[in-house]
Short mmCIF file of C-alpha atoms in Angstrom, two decimals:
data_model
loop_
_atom_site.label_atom_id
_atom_site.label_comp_id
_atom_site.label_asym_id
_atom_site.label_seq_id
_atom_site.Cartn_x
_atom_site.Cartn_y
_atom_site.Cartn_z
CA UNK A 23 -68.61 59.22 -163.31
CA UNK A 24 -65.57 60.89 -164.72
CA UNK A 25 -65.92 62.83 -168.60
CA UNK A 26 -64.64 60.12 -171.19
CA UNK A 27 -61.46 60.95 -172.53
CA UNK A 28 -59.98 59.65 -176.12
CA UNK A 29 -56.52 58.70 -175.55
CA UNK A 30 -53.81 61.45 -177.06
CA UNK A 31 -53.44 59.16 -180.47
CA UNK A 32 -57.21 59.83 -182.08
CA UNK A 33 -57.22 63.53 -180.99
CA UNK A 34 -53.83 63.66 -183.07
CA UNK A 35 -55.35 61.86 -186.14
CA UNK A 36 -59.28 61.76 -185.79
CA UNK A 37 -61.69 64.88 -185.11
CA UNK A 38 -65.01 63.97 -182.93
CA UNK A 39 -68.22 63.54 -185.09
CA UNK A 40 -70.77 62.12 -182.46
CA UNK A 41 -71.74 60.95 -179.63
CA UNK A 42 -73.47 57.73 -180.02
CA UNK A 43 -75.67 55.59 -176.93
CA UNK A 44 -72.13 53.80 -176.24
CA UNK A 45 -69.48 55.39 -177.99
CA UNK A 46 -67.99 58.23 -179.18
CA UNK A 47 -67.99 58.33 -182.91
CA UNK A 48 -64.51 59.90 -185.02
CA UNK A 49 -63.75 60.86 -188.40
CA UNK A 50 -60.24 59.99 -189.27
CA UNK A 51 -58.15 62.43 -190.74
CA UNK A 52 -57.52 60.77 -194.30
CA UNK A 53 -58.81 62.03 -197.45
CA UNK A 54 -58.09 58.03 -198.73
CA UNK A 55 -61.04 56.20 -197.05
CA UNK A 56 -64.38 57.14 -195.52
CA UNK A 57 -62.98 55.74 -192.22
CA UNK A 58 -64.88 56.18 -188.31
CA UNK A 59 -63.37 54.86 -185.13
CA UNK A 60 -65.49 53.74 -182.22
CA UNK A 61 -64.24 54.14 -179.12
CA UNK A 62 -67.09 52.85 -176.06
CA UNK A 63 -67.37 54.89 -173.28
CA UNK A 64 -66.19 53.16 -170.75
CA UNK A 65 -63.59 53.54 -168.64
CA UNK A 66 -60.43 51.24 -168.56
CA UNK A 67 -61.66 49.08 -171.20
CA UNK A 68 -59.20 47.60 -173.51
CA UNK A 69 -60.83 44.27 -174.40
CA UNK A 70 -64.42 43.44 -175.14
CA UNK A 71 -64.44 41.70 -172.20
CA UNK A 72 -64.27 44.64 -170.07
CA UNK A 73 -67.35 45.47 -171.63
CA UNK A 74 -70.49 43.93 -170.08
CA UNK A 75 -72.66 41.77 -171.95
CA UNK A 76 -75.44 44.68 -172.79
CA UNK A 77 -72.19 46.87 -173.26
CA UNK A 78 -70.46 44.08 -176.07
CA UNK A 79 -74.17 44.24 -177.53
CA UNK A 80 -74.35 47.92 -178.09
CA UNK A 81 -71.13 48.07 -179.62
CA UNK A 82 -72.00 45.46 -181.78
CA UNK A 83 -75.02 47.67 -183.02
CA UNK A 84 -73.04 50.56 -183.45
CA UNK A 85 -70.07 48.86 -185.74
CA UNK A 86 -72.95 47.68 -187.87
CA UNK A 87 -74.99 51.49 -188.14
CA UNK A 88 -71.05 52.96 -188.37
CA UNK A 89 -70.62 50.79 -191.52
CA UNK A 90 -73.65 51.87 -193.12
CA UNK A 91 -72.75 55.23 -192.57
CA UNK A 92 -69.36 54.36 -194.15
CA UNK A 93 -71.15 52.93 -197.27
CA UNK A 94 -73.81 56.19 -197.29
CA UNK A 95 -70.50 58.49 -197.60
CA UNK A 96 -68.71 56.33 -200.05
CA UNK A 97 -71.73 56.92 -202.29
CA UNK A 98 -72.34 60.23 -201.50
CA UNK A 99 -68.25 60.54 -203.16
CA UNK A 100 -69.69 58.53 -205.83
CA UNK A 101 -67.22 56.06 -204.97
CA UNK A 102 -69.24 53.01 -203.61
CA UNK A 103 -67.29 51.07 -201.11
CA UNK A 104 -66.62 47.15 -201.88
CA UNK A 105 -65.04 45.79 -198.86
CA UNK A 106 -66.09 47.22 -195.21
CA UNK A 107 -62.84 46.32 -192.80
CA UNK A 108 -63.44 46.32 -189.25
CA UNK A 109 -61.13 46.05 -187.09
CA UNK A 110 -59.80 46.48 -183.08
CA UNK A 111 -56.53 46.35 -183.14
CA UNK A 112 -54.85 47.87 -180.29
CA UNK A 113 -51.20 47.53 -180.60
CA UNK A 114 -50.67 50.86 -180.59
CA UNK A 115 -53.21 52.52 -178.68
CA UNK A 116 -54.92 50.30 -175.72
CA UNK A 117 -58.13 52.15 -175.60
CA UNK A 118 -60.86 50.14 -176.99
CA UNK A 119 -61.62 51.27 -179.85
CA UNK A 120 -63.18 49.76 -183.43
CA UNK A 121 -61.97 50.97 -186.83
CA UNK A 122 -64.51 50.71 -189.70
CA UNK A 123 -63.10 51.68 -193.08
CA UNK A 124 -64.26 51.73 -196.85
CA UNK A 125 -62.29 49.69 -199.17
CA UNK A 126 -62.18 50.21 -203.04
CA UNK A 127 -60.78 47.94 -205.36
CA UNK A 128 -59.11 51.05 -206.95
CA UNK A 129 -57.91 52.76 -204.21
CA UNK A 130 -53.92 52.79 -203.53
CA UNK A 131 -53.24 49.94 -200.82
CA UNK A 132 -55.54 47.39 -202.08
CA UNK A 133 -55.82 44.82 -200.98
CA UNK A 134 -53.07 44.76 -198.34
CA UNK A 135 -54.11 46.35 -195.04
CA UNK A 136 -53.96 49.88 -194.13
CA UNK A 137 -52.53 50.19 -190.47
CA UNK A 138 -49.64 51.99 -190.16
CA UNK A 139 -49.35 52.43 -193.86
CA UNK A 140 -47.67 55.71 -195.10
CA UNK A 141 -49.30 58.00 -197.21
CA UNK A 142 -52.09 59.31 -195.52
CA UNK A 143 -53.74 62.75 -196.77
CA UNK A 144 -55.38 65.12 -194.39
CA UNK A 145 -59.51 66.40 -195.21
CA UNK A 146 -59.82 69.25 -196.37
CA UNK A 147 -61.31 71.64 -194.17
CA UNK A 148 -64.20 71.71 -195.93
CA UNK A 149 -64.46 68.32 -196.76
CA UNK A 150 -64.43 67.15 -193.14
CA UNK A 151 -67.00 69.32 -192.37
CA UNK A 152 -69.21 68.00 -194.96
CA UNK A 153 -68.34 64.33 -193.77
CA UNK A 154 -69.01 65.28 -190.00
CA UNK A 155 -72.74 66.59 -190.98
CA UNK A 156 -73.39 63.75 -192.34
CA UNK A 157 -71.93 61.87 -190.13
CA UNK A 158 -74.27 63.63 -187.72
CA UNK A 159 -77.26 63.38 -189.51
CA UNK A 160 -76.98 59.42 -189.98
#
């Protein structure tokens, strides 16, 4: 089996939180939403159907514990989320991977989308590392 390996794009905007049983959990680099991308382990998948059956049921598990996580760090900002968007998208990047983001009613693109939206703001340093222990600790 060969290491995993997250394509160029999320080491570029995304730091590594976790590894979960399937994926590898990332903290986006955007001060704007409490944002994780979930990207399976598997090699050479790009659909969900190159995921096997007990694979495509993981993930599902994950994207639902990833979204409570998302919620538990929108309250721990004391900004409680109001819309969870999840999303795999893949235009840009073919690795599977799953976005799950924290929408406010309040917060500056609502309630268009966010993909390739300008206007992103880079954590903190010490911000991200209080996201990624939680993040951890979920």
């Amino acid at each position: 089996m060969t290491e995993f390996k997250a394509d160029a794009a999320f080491e570029a905007g995304s730091v590594f939180a976790v590894d979960w049983p399937l994926c590898q959990i990332r903290l986006q680099d955007d001060a704007r939403f409490p944002w994780l991308i979930l990207l399976p382990r598997v090699d050479g998948a790009v659909e969900f159907d190159d995921l096997t059956p007990p694979q495509r049921a993981a993930l599902m598990e994950e994207v639902v514990r990833a979204g409570a996580v998302v919620r538990a760090l929108g309250l721990a900002a004391g900004r409680p989320i109001d819309k969870l968007n999840t999303a795999a998208l893949g235009n840009v990047t073919r690795q599977l991977h799953i976005h799950v983001v924290g929408r406010r009613r309040d917060d500056g693109l609502w309630p268009d989308p966010i993909w390739g939206r300008p206007g992103a703001r880079r954590l903190f340093e010490a911000d991200r590392e209080l996201l990624l222990r939680a993040i951890r600790g979920a």
